[in-house]
PDB file of N, CA and C in Angstrom:
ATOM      1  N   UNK A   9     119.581 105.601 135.611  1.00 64.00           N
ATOM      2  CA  UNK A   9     118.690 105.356 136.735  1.00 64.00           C
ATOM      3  C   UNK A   9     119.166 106.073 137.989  1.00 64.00           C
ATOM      4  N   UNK A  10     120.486 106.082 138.017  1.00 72.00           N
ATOM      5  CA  UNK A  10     121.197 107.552 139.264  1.00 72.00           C
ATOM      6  C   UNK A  10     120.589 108.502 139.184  1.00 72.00           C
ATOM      7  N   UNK A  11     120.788 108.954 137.919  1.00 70.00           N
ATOM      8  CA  UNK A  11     120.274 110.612 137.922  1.00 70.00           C
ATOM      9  C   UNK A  11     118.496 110.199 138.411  1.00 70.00           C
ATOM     10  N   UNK A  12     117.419 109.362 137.915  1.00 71.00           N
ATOM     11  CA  UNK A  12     116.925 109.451 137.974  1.00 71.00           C
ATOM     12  C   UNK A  12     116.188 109.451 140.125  1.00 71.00           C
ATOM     13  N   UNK A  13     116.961 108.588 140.516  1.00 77.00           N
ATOM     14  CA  UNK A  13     117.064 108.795 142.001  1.00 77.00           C
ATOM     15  C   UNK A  13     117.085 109.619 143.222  1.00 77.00           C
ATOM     16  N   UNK A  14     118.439 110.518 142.040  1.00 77.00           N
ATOM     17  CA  UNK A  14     118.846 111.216 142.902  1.00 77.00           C
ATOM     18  C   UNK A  14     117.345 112.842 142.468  1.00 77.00           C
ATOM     19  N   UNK A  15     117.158 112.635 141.403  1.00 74.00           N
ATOM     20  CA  UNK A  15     115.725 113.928 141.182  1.00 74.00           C
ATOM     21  C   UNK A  15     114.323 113.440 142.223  1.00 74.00           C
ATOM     22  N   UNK A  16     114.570 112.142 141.885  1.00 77.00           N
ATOM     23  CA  UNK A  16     112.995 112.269 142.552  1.00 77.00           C
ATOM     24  C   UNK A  16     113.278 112.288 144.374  1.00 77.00           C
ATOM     25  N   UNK A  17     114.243 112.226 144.962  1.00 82.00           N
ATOM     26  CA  UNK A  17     114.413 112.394 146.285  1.00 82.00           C
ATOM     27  C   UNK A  17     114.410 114.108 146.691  1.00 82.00           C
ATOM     28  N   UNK A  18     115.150 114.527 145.319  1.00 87.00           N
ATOM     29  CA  UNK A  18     115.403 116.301 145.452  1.00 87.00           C
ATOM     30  C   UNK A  18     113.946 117.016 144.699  1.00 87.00           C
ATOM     31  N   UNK A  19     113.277 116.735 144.094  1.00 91.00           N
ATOM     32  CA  UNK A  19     112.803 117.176 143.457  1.00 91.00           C
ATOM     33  C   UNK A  19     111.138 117.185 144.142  1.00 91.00           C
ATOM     34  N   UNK A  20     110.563 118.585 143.762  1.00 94.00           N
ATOM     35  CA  UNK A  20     109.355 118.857 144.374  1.00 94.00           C
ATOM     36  C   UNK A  20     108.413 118.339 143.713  1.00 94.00           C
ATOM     37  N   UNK A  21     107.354 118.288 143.738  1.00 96.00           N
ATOM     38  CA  UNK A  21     105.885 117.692 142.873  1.00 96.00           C
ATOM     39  C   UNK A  21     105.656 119.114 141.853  1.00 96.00           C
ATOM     40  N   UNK A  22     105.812 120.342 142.058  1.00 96.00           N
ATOM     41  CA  UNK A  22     105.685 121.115 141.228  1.00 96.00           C
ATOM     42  C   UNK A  22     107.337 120.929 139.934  1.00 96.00           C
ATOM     43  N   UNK A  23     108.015 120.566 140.423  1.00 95.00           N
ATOM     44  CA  UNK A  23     109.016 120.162 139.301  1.00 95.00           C
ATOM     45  C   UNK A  23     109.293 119.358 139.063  1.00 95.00           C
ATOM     46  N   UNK A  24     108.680 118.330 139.292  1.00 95.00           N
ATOM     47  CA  UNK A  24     109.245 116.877 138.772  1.00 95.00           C
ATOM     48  C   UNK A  24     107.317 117.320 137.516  1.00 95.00           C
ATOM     49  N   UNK A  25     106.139 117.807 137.954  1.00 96.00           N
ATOM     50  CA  UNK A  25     105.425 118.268 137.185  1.00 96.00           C
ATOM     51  C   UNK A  25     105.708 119.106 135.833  1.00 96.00           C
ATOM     52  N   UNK A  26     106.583 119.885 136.322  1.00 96.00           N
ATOM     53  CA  UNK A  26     107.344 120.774 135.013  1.00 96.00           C
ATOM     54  C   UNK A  26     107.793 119.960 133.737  1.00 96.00           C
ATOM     55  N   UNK A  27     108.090 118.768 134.740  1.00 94.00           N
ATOM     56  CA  UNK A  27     109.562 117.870 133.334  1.00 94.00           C
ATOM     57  C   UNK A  27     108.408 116.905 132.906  1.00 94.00           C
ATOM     58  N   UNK A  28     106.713 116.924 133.148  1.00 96.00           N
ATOM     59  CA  UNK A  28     106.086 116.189 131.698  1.00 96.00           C
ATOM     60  C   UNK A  28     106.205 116.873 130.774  1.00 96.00           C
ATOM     61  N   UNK A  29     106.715 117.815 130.413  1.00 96.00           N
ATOM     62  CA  UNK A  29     106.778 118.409 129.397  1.00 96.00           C
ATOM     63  C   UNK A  29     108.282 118.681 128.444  1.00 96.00           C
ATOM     64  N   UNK A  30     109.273 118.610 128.907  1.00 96.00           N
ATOM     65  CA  UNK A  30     110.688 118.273 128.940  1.00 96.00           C
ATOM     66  C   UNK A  30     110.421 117.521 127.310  1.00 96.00           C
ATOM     67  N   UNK A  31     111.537 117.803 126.887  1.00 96.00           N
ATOM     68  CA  UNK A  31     111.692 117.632 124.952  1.00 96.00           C
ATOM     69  C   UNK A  31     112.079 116.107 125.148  1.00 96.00           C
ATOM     70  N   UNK A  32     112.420 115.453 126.429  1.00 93.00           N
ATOM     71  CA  UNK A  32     112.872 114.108 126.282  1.00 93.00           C
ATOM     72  C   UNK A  32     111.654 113.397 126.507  1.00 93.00           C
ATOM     73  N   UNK A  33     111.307 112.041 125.722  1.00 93.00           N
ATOM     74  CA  UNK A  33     110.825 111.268 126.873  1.00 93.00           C
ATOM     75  C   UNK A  33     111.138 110.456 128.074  1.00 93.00           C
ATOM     76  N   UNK A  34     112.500 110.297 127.866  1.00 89.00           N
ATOM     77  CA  UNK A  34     113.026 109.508 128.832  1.00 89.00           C
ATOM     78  C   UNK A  34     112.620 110.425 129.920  1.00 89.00           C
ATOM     79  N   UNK A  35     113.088 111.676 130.304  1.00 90.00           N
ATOM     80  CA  UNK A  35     113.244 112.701 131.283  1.00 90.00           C
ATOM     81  C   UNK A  35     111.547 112.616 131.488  1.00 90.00           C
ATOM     82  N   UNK A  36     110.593 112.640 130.657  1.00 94.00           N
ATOM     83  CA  UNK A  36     109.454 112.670 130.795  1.00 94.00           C
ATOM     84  C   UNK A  36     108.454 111.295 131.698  1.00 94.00           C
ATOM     85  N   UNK A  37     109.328 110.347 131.476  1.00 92.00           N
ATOM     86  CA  UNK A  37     109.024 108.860 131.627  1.00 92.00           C
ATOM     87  C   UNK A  37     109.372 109.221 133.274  1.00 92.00           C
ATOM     88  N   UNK A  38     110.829 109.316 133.703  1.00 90.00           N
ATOM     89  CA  UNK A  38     111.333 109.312 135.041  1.00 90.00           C
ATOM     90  C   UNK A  38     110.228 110.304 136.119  1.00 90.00           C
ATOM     91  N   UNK A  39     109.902 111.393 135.298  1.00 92.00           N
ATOM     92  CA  UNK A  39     109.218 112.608 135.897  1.00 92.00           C
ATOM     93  C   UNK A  39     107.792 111.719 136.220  1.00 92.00           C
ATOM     94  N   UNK A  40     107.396 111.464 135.337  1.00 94.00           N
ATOM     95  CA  UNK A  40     105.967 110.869 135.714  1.00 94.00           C
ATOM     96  C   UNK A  40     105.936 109.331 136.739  1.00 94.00           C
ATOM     97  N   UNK A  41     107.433 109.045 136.640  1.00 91.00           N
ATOM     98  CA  UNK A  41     107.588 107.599 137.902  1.00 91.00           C
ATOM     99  C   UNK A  41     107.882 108.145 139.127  1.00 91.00           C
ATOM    100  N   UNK A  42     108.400 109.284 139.327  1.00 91.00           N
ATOM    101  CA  UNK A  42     108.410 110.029 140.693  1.00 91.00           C
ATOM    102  C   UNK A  42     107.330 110.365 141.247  1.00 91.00           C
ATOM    103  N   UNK A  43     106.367 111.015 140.273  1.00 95.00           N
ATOM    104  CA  UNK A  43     104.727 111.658 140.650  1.00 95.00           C
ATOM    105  C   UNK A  43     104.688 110.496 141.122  1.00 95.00           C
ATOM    106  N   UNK A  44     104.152 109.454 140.520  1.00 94.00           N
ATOM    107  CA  UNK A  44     103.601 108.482 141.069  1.00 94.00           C
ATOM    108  C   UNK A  44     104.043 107.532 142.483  1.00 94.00           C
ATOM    109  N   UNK A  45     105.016 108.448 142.010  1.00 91.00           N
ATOM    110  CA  UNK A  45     105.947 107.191 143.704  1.00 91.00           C
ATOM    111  C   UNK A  45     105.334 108.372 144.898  1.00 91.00           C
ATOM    112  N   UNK A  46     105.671 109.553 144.588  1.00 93.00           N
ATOM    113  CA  UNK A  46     105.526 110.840 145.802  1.00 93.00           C
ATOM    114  C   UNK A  46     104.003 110.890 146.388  1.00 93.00           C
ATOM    115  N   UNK A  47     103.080 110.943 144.831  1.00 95.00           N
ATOM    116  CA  UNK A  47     102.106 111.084 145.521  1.00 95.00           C
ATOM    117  C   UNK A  47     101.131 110.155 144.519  1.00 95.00           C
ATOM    118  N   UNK A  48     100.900 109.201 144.548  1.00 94.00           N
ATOM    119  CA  UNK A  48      99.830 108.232 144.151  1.00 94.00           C
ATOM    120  C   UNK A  48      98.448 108.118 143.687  1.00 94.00           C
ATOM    121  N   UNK A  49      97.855 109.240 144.658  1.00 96.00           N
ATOM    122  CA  UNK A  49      96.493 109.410 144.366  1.00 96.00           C
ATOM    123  C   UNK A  49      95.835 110.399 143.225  1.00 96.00           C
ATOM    124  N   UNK A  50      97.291 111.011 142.946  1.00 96.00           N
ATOM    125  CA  UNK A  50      97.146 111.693 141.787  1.00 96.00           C
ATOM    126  C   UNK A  50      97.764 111.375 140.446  1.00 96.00           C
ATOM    127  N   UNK A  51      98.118 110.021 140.062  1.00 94.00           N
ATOM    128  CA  UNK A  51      99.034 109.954 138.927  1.00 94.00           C
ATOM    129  C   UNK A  51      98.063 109.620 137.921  1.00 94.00           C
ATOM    130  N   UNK A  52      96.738 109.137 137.964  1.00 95.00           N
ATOM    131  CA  UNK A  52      96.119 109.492 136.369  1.00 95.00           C
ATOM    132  C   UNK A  52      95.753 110.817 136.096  1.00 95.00           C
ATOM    133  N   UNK A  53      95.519 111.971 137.170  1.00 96.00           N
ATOM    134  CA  UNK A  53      95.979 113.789 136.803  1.00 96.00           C
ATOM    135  C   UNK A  53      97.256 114.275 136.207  1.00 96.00           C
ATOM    136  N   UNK A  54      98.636 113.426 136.977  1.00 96.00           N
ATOM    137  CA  UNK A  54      99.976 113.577 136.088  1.00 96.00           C
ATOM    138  C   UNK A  54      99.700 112.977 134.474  1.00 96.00           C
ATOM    139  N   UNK A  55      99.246 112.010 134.043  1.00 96.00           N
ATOM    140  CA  UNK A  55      99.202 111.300 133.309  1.00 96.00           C
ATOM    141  C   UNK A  55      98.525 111.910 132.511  1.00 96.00           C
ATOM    142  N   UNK A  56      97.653 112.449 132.685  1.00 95.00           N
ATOM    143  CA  UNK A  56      96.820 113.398 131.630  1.00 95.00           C
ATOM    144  C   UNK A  56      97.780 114.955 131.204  1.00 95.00           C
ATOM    145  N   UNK A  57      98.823 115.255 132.043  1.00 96.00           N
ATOM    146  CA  UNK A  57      99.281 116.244 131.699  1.00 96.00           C
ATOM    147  C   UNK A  57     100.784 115.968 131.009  1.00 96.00           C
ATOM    148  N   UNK A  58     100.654 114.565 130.741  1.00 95.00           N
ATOM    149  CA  UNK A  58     102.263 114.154 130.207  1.00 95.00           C
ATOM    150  C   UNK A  58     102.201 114.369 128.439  1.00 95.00           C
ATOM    151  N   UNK A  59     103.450 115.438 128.140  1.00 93.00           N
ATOM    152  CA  UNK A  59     103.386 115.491 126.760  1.00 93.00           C
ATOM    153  C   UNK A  59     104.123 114.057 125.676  1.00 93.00           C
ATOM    154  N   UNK A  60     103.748 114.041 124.829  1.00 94.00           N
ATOM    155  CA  UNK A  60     104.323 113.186 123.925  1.00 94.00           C
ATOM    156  C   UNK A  60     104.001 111.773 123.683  1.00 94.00           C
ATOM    157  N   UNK A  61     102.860 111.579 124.186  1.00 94.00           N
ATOM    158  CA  UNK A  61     102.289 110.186 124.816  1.00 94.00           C
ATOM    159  C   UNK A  61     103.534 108.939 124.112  1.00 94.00           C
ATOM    160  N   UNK A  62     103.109 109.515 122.695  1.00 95.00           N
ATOM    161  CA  UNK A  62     103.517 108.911 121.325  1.00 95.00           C
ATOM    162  C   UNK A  62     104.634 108.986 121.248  1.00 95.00           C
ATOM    163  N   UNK A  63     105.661 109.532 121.556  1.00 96.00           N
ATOM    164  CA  UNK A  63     106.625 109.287 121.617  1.00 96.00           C
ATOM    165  C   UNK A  63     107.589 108.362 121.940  1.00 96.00           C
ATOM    166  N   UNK A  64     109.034 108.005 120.527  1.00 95.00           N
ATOM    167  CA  UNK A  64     109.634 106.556 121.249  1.00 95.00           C
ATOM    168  C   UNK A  64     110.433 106.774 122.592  1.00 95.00           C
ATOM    169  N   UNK A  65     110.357 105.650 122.817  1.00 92.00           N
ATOM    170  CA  UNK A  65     111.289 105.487 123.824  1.00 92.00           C
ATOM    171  C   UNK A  65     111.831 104.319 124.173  1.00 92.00           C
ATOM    172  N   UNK A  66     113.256 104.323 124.681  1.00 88.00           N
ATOM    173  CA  UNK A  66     114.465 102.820 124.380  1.00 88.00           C
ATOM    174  C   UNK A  66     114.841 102.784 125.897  1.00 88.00           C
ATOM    175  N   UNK A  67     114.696 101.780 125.815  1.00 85.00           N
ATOM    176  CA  UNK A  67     115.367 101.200 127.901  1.00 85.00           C
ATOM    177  C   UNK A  67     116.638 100.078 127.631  1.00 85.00           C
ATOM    178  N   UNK A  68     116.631 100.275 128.491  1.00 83.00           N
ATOM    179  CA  UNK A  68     117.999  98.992 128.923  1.00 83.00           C
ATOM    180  C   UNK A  68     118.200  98.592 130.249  1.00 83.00           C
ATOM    181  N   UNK A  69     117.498  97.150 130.550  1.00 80.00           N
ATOM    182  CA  UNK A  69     117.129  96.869 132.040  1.00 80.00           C
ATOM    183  C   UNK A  69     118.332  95.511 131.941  1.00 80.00           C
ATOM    184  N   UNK A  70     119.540  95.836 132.548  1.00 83.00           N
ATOM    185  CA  UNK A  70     120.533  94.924 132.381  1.00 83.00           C
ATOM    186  C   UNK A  70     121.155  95.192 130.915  1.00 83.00           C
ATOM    187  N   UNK A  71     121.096  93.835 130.267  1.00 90.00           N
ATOM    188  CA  UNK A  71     121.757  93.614 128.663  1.00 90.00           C
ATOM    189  C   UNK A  71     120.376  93.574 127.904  1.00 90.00           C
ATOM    190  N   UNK A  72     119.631  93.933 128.426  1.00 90.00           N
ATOM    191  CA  UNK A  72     118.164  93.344 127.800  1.00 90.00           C
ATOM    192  C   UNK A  72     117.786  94.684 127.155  1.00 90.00           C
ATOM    193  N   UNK A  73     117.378  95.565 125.851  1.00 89.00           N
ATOM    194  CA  UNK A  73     117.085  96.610 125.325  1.00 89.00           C
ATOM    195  C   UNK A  73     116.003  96.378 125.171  1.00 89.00           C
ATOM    196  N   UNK A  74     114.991  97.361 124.866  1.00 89.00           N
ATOM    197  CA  UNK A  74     113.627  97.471 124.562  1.00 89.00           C
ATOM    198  C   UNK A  74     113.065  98.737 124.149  1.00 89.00           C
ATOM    199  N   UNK A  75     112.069  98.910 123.517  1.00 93.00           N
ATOM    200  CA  UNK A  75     112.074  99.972 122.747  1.00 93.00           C
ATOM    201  C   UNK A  75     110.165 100.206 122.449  1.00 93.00           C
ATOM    202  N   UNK A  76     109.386 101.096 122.955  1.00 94.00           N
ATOM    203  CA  UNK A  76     107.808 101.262 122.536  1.00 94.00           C
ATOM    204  C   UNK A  76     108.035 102.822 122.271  1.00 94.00           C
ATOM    205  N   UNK A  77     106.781 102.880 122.784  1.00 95.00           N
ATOM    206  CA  UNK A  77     105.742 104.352 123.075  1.00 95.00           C
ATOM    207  C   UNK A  77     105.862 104.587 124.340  1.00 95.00           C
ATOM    208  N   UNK A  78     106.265 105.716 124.513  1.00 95.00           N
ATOM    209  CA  UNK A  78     106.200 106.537 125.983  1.00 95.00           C
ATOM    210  C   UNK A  78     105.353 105.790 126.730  1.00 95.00           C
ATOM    211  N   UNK A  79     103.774 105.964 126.137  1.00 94.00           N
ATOM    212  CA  UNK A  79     102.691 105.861 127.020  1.00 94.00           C
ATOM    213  C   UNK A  79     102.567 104.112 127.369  1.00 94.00           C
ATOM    214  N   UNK A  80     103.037 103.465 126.475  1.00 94.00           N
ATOM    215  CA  UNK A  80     103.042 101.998 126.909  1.00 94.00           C
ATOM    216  C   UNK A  80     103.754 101.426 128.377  1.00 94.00           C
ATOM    217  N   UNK A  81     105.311 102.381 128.143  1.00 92.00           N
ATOM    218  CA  UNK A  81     106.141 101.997 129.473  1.00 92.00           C
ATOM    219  C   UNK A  81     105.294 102.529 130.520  1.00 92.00           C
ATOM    220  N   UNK A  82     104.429 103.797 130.507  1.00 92.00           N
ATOM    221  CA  UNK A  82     103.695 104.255 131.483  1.00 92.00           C
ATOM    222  C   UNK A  82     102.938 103.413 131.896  1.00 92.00           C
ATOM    223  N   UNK A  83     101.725 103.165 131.445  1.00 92.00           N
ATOM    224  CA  UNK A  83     100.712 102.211 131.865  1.00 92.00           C
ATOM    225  C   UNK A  83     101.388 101.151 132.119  1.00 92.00           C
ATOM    226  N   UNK A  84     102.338 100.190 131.729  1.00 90.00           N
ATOM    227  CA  UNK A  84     102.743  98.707 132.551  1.00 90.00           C
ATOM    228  C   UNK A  84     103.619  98.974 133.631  1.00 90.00           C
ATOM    229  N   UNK A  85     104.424 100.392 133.462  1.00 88.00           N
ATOM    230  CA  UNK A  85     104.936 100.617 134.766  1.00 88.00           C
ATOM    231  C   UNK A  85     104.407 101.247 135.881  1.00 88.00           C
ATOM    232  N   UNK A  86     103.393 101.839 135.848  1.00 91.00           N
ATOM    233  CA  UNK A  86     102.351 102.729 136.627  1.00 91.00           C
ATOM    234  C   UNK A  86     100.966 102.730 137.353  1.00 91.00           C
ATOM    235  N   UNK A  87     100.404 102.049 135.952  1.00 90.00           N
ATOM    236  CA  UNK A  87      99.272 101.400 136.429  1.00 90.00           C
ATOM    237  C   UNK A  87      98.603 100.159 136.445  1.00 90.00           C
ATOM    238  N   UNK A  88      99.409  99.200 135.446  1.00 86.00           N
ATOM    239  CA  UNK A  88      99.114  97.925 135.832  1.00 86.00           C
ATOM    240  C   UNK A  88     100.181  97.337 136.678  1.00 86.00           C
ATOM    241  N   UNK A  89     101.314  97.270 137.126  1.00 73.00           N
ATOM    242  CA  UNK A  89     102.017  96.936 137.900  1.00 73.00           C
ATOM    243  C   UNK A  89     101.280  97.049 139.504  1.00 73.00           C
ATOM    244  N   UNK A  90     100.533  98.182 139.449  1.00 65.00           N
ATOM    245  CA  UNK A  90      99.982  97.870 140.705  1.00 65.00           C
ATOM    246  C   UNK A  90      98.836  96.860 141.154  1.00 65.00           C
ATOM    247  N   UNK A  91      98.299  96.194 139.870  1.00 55.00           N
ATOM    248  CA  UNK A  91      97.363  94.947 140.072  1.00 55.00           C
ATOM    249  C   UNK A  91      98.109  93.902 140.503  1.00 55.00           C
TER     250      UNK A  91
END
């Protein structure tokens, strides 16, 4: 979550754009939580350009692990969190 901090403070909207495409999803996941933090009014346009929808992906929030689909952590972290 450092690394991920310290990119989206340094990192431009054209490159934090670059890394939806990035072979990770994690790297892909962080990239598309920056869009959305930087600029808001555009994150279902990021969202349409994020590769791997389907892809797994494993968290660890504390001792607590968890494990979906890319696109699942997206939508509860992105767009329903804001209801």
């Amino acid at each position: 979550y450092q690394g991920y901090e310290a990119l989206q403070q340094q990192a431009s909207l054209e490159e934090l754009t670059l890394l939806l495409r990035h072979p990770s999803p994690n790297v892909r996941y962080y990239a598309l939580l920056g869009l959305a933090e930087k600029d808001p009014q555009n994150k279902t346009t990021y969202y349409q350009q994020l590769a791997g929808k389907y892809d797994s992906l494993n968290t660890l929030n504390g001792c607590v692990g968890s494990s979906g689909e890319l696109w699942e952590f997206v939508f509860y972290n992105v767009f329903e969190s804001e209801e």
